Amino acid sequence: MTAVATPERASGRGLRAWLGAHPLAGYAIRRFGLYLLELWGAVTVAFFFFRMIPGDPIQTFIQTLQQNYVYNAQASAEVIARYRQEFGLDGNLFSQYLHYMYKVLVQQDLGPSLLNYPTPAQDVIMRAMPWTMGLLGIAAVLAWILGLLAGALAGWRRGKFGADLVTNLSIALSHVPYYFLALILTFVFAYQLNWLPARSAYDARLQPGFSLEFIASLLRYGLLPGLSIVVIGVFSWLLSTRMLMVPVLGEDYLTYAQAKGLRPRRILTRYALRNCYLPQVTAFGISLGFIFNGNVLVEQLFSYPGLGATLVQAIGILDFNTIMGITNLAIFSVLTANLILDLLLPLLDPRVKYWR
Amino acid sequence: MTLQSTLRPLRGVARRLRENWKLSTGLVLLIGLILLALLSPLISAAVGQGTDPVAIAAYQKWLRPSPDHWFGTDQFGRDLFAMTIGALRVSLEVGAIAGVLSTVVGVIMAFVAGYKGGAVDGTLSTITDMVLVVPSFPLLIALSAYTKNVGIVELGLMLAAFSWPFAARTIRSQVLSLRARPYVELAKVSKLRDLEIIAYELLPNMLPYIGVGFASSALGAIFALVGLEVIGLGPGETIDLGKIIFSAIGTGAMTLGAWPMFVAPIFLLTLLFAALNLINIGLEEVYNPRLRGVAGA
Amino acid sequence: MPDDALVEIKDLRVHYRTTQGDVPAVDGVDLTVRRGEILGIAGESGSGKSTLAVALLRLLRAPGYVAGGSIDFHPSGQPSVDLLAMDERRLRSLRWRSLSYLPQGSMNSMNPVMRVGEQFRDVILEHAPERRNQLATMVPRLLRQVGLDEGVVRMYPHELSGGMKQRVLMAMSIALEPDLVVADEPTTALDVTIQRVILQSLGDLRDEFGVTLVVISHDMGVHAQLVDRVAVMYEGKVVEVGDVRQVFKQPRHPYTRSLIESIPRIGEAPWRDEKRSPVA
């Protein structure tokens, strides 16, 4: 940096120097670029996948219209063409793609839904979202926290009967699909014991609102679907945390902490757990996608009015706009969560230098 | 490379089978289930005694479990015992096809990516990751709902299309670690062709991981199909274990006293899950010393 | 019982369980640590000296276990105890205030995700909560004592060099003025100049604070420079113990002799240097 540079070169070097001085910023910019690339790639892949499904939603739609309104006249070609245009289904696949991306990116418009025509797809999605966020969000976070703590304890007390029993149980159960547990829980608690409801999100006789009765009903109805996600989640987080925990327990700093005469609980939390929870933060972000997949079935099984069940309905009538909207939302959430967690990680872990 | 040294890892498998109860129990369970499935035509014939016990209206509707019909009959008067065993066979076949396909694709992707490294690895890994990000289950639902005339092979193919990235990912990391081993270096120095190195040096050592990949993708495929069937979006007329569960739920079989319609497929699936999961864990424990004793000691 | 005894190890036996049966690592050791002295424990790796230290600190882990013997500890102003027979909770209250540990700096002894200051705070507040108000002055003072800048307080372990780590650990080991510090290979894996400085500071610790030190080292040179008395271990037994000058001058056991001969010497042998040369 000693030579006198021309202005352009200076600015180029200036940028490099600035990035040199702010390595974290450089890392963040690169990571963000990757994020945009992944976002675009995944949305594109999803778009073409879904559009390649055989079937003509408009024909089906018009047939239902005819049935519902006893509208006997043969649908004219113009009507069909108008609907095609409205739903962005005219032209070849590639121009449909460009049109869709333009609408979504520039106009923030997901197009009309078929499920509930003419309600826009984003309204349909927004209506379903709180249910999924409530059910899935709480269940996923709860499972993560409980699994992390239980896993830390299972590792800490390894060799003891209880801890090893729990570990073996998790090995057996951590890969059970959510819906499978949901089926068994429903069978036992809803059909055999008749303790809990098997369908819907709340008692239909109640008026949704902030009444105690309604909230109690929400919890009662959410218990079985939530439980199936939480239980499996706890077991799988328990197992992976324990696997991270065991090598940490052999580290010198644990022996040293013991020599220091610290309380066991403090050693467990501040020394052991703190050194193995970070990979689990990343893993949580990655797991969101799988959890969403599993949730589709759980919601459908319980007729829970969330995104998963809506998605299944939308697929039933090939409502592309709603399908793509929900898929995009899932992709966006998973990738964004990963981005945030990746950006947070260097701040959480002093050892890690991500900005290489 | 002689035949004997290629077989060496296989002999190791036999020895480890005796040492690891999880692996052996899993295999015994799985073999039992496969035998049961293979016997399904015989069982069907024995139950039907000349007629097809799973034909519509073969018997009266909703018969309670009895010595004639161990599991009773369903809403169409079909014998549930024969039907469940037949469905087990379908589930197993789909799992086997999807498992083999996704393992083969996964292994090829992983070997090319892991062994070649560099730009090839980068591109293939990015593709793998991107496929992993797209929510696969909705796609599967859509595909199965709108594809006509799907047989078991097509089903397996469809399920494999979504499960190969998992196999590819796990196997790739193993290839990466194996590639750096001295004996592979030695083979490279002695100028063996890439294909020979892969076939003689890497593949035999990868067998347990490929086994794990197969077991988990077969398991994934079986349960994905059951999942589709359970919500009534399964493809075509195939009757697998999931479809029986679906009709049990849909018809309210539990309230009609036809509980085996729900319990029997769930029980078989649980056994199948336990078998494949035990094989998986057993293989990992035996071949990945880092995991050994995760559950005990 | 000698009046000045701080630790009395009697017939200590530590075994390791292996698939081939028990293997003794410490095999009937009797040893007394006198108040205020620096006692060296020498021996090659596998001689049992580290196991002895770990047993003394009650940090033994499976598959190791104490097969017999006792370790009587007489901390000042407190009743005497048998370290091996104490329950975990009472032992914990004794740790660091009376019995502290100085591990090898090249080990991962510091929590990688905690700042140096926090790790001091941790142990001080655990055993001496009444010093909460003094923390801000106390930690920098301790660091200065071992020749470190007080800015180290805000650093993470991975930002420290090997020598700095060793000094931080040293400062930490004396934070609560313990009766006994067990130093396990305090100079191993450090380069020679830093070794000298560390040895100097260890000597100063005794002179300034009156701590009793047990120094485990395979390096006879360390013992020659630092300790008052040295115990030589061989195959789990103490084969020789005595005044360091005496041992160096007239080793009684052939193993001791070979250990002494293994010291690389440049010019004069270290035990004949000015400070330590016998006054004839």
PDB file of C-alpha atoms in Angstrom, chain A residues 37-38 41-42 45-46 49-50 53-55 159 164 167-168 171-173 175-177 179-180 183-184 187 191-192 199 239 242-243 247 286 290 292-293 296-297 300-301 311-312 315-318 327 330-331 335, chain B residues 22 130 132-139 141-143 145-147 162 166 169 219 222-224 226-228 230-231 233 245 249 254-255 259 262-263 265-266 269-270 273 277 281 285 290-291 293-297:
ATOM      1  CA  LEU A  37     -28.058 -18.066  -4.836  1.00  0.00           C
ATOM      2  CA  GLU A  38     -29.557 -20.904  -2.803  1.00  0.00           C
ATOM      3  CA  GLY A  41     -31.929 -22.134  -7.022  1.00  0.00           C
ATOM      4  CA  ALA A  42     -34.356 -23.816  -4.659  1.00  0.00           C
ATOM      5  CA  VAL A  45     -36.172 -26.125  -8.825  1.00  0.00           C
ATOM      6  CA  ALA A  46     -39.475 -26.168  -6.941  1.00  0.00           C
ATOM      7  CA  PHE A  49     -40.885 -29.608 -10.402  1.00  0.00           C
ATOM      8  CA  PHE A  50     -44.440 -28.629  -9.612  1.00  0.00           C
ATOM      9  CA  ILE A  53     -46.929 -32.471 -12.756  1.00  0.00           C
ATOM     10  CA  PRO A  54     -49.488 -33.646 -15.291  1.00  0.00           C
ATOM     11  CA  GLY A  55     -52.990 -32.253 -14.904  1.00  0.00           C
ATOM     12  CA  GLY A 159     -23.061 -45.334  32.815  1.00  0.00           C
ATOM     13  CA  ASP A 164     -28.440 -45.200  29.578  1.00  0.00           C
ATOM     14  CA  THR A 167     -30.234 -43.094  25.559  1.00  0.00           C
ATOM     15  CA  ASN A 168     -31.254 -46.522  24.314  1.00  0.00           C
ATOM     16  CA  ILE A 171     -31.789 -44.696  19.663  1.00  0.00           C
ATOM     17  CA  ALA A 172     -34.930 -46.708  19.143  1.00  0.00           C
ATOM     18  CA  LEU A 173     -37.282 -43.771  18.692  1.00  0.00           C
ATOM     19  CA  HIS A 175     -36.036 -41.878  13.592  1.00  0.00           C
ATOM     20  CA  VAL A 176     -39.703 -42.684  13.970  1.00  0.00           C
ATOM     21  CA  PRO A 177     -41.672 -40.441  11.590  1.00  0.00           C
ATOM     22  CA  TYR A 179     -47.004 -39.072  11.796  1.00  0.00           C
ATOM     23  CA  PHE A 180     -46.371 -42.605  12.968  1.00  0.00           C
ATOM     24  CA  LEU A 183     -51.188 -42.321  14.745  1.00  0.00           C
ATOM     25  CA  ILE A 184     -50.330 -44.286  17.848  1.00  0.00           C
ATOM     26  CA  PHE A 187     -55.255 -44.429  18.766  1.00  0.00           C
ATOM     27  CA  TYR A 191     -59.959 -43.480  20.338  1.00  0.00           C
ATOM     28  CA  GLN A 192     -59.246 -45.852  23.203  1.00  0.00           C
ATOM     29  CA  ARG A 199     -59.091 -33.608  14.874  1.00  0.00           C
ATOM     30  CA  LEU A 239     -29.043 -38.412  20.991  1.00  0.00           C
ATOM     31  CA  ARG A 242     -25.116 -36.722  23.957  1.00  0.00           C
ATOM     32  CA  MET A 243     -22.799 -37.620  21.113  1.00  0.00           C
ATOM     33  CA  PRO A 247     -15.964 -36.146  23.947  1.00  0.00           C
ATOM     34  CA  ILE A 286     -30.956 -27.423   9.004  1.00  0.00           C
ATOM     35  CA  PHE A 290     -37.334 -31.763   7.726  1.00  0.00           C
ATOM     36  CA  PHE A 292     -41.745 -28.817   7.956  1.00  0.00           C
ATOM     37  CA  ASN A 293     -41.972 -31.960   5.826  1.00  0.00           C
ATOM     38  CA  VAL A 296     -47.389 -31.607   6.588  1.00  0.00           C
ATOM     39  CA  LEU A 297     -48.548 -35.088   7.501  1.00  0.00           C
ATOM     40  CA  GLN A 300     -53.286 -33.399   7.658  1.00  0.00           C
ATOM     41  CA  LEU A 301     -53.844 -36.273  10.084  1.00  0.00           C
ATOM     42  CA  LEU A 311     -50.695 -27.378   1.061  1.00  0.00           C
ATOM     43  CA  VAL A 312     -52.188 -30.842   0.805  1.00  0.00           C
ATOM     44  CA  ILE A 315     -52.096 -30.035  -4.244  1.00  0.00           C
ATOM     45  CA  GLY A 316     -55.437 -31.816  -4.401  1.00  0.00           C
ATOM     46  CA  ILE A 317     -56.724 -29.264  -6.947  1.00  0.00           C
ATOM     47  CA  LEU A 318     -53.311 -28.231  -8.331  1.00  0.00           C
ATOM     48  CA  THR A 327     -43.193 -23.966  -0.765  1.00  0.00           C
ATOM     49  CA  ALA A 330     -40.780 -23.005   3.596  1.00  0.00           C
ATOM     50  CA  ILE A 331     -37.635 -22.572   1.501  1.00  0.00           C
ATOM     51  CA  LEU A 335     -32.586 -20.714   4.294  1.00  0.00           C
TER      52      LEU A 335
ATOM     53  CA  LYS B  22     -28.352 -55.136  17.593  1.00  0.00           C
ATOM     54  CA  MET B 130     -30.250 -27.690  -3.239  1.00  0.00           C
ATOM     55  CA  LEU B 132     -32.262 -31.176   0.073  1.00  0.00           C
ATOM     56  CA  VAL B 133     -33.575 -27.654   0.654  1.00  0.00           C
ATOM     57  CA  VAL B 134     -36.696 -28.015  -1.503  1.00  0.00           C
ATOM     58  CA  PRO B 135     -39.471 -29.422   0.707  1.00  0.00           C
ATOM     59  CA  SER B 136     -39.583 -32.866  -0.823  1.00  0.00           C
ATOM     60  CA  PHE B 137     -42.680 -34.235   0.773  1.00  0.00           C
ATOM     61  CA  PRO B 138     -45.167 -31.891  -0.940  1.00  0.00           C
ATOM     62  CA  LEU B 139     -43.500 -32.717  -4.239  1.00  0.00           C
ATOM     63  CA  ILE B 141     -47.583 -35.839  -2.680  1.00  0.00           C
ATOM     64  CA  ALA B 142     -48.108 -33.956  -5.911  1.00  0.00           C
ATOM     65  CA  LEU B 143     -46.242 -36.500  -7.962  1.00  0.00           C
ATOM     66  CA  ALA B 145     -51.481 -37.740  -6.757  1.00  0.00           C
ATOM     67  CA  TYR B 146     -51.155 -36.915 -10.439  1.00  0.00           C
ATOM     68  CA  THR B 147     -49.217 -39.789 -11.895  1.00  0.00           C
ATOM     69  CA  PHE B 162     -36.175 -37.823  -3.094  1.00  0.00           C
ATOM     70  CA  PHE B 166     -29.254 -38.345   2.051  1.00  0.00           C
ATOM     71  CA  ARG B 169     -24.191 -36.991   1.702  1.00  0.00           C
ATOM     72  CA  LEU B 219     -36.827 -47.224   5.730  1.00  0.00           C
ATOM     73  CA  ILE B 222     -41.415 -47.280   3.140  1.00  0.00           C
ATOM     74  CA  PHE B 223     -42.482 -44.700   5.675  1.00  0.00           C
ATOM     75  CA  ALA B 224     -42.846 -41.952   3.100  1.00  0.00           C
ATOM     76  CA  VAL B 226     -47.121 -45.102   4.296  1.00  0.00           C
ATOM     77  CA  GLY B 227     -47.309 -41.397   5.104  1.00  0.00           C
ATOM     78  CA  LEU B 228     -48.805 -40.644   1.702  1.00  0.00           C
ATOM     79  CA  VAL B 230     -52.265 -42.565   5.550  1.00  0.00           C
ATOM     80  CA  ILE B 231     -53.541 -39.162   4.478  1.00  0.00           C
ATOM     81  CA  LEU B 233     -52.981 -39.298  -1.140  1.00  0.00           C
ATOM     82  CA  ILE B 245     -54.317 -47.652   8.158  1.00  0.00           C
ATOM     83  CA  ILE B 249     -59.132 -44.188  10.081  1.00  0.00           C
ATOM     84  CA  MET B 254     -61.887 -48.592  15.668  1.00  0.00           C
ATOM     85  CA  THR B 255     -65.420 -47.749  16.710  1.00  0.00           C
ATOM     86  CA  TRP B 259     -59.209 -52.742  15.777  1.00  0.00           C
ATOM     87  CA  PHE B 262     -55.400 -50.348  12.632  1.00  0.00           C
ATOM     88  CA  VAL B 263     -53.236 -52.242  15.065  1.00  0.00           C
ATOM     89  CA  PRO B 265     -50.312 -52.677  10.134  1.00  0.00           C
ATOM     90  CA  ILE B 266     -48.976 -50.403  12.869  1.00  0.00           C
ATOM     91  CA  LEU B 269     -44.476 -51.265  10.630  1.00  0.00           C
ATOM     92  CA  THR B 270     -43.086 -50.981  14.132  1.00  0.00           C
ATOM     93  CA  PHE B 273     -38.795 -49.989  11.739  1.00  0.00           C
ATOM     94  CA  ASN B 277     -33.104 -49.257  12.691  1.00  0.00           C
ATOM     95  CA  ILE B 281     -27.269 -48.753  14.524  1.00  0.00           C
ATOM     96  CA  GLU B 285     -21.533 -49.180  16.030  1.00  0.00           C
ATOM     97  CA  ARG B 290     -16.409 -43.261  17.537  1.00  0.00           C
ATOM     98  CA  LEU B 291     -20.007 -44.300  18.010  1.00  0.00           C
ATOM     99  CA  GLY B 293     -20.781 -47.722  23.122  1.00  0.00           C
ATOM    100  CA  VAL B 294     -22.901 -44.628  22.598  1.00  0.00           C
ATOM    101  CA  ALA B 295     -25.587 -46.506  24.376  1.00  0.00           C
ATOM    102  CA  GLY B 296     -23.631 -48.002  27.175  1.00  0.00           C
ATOM    103  CA  ALA B 297     -20.334 -48.318  28.937  1.00  0.00           C
TER     104      ALA B 297
END
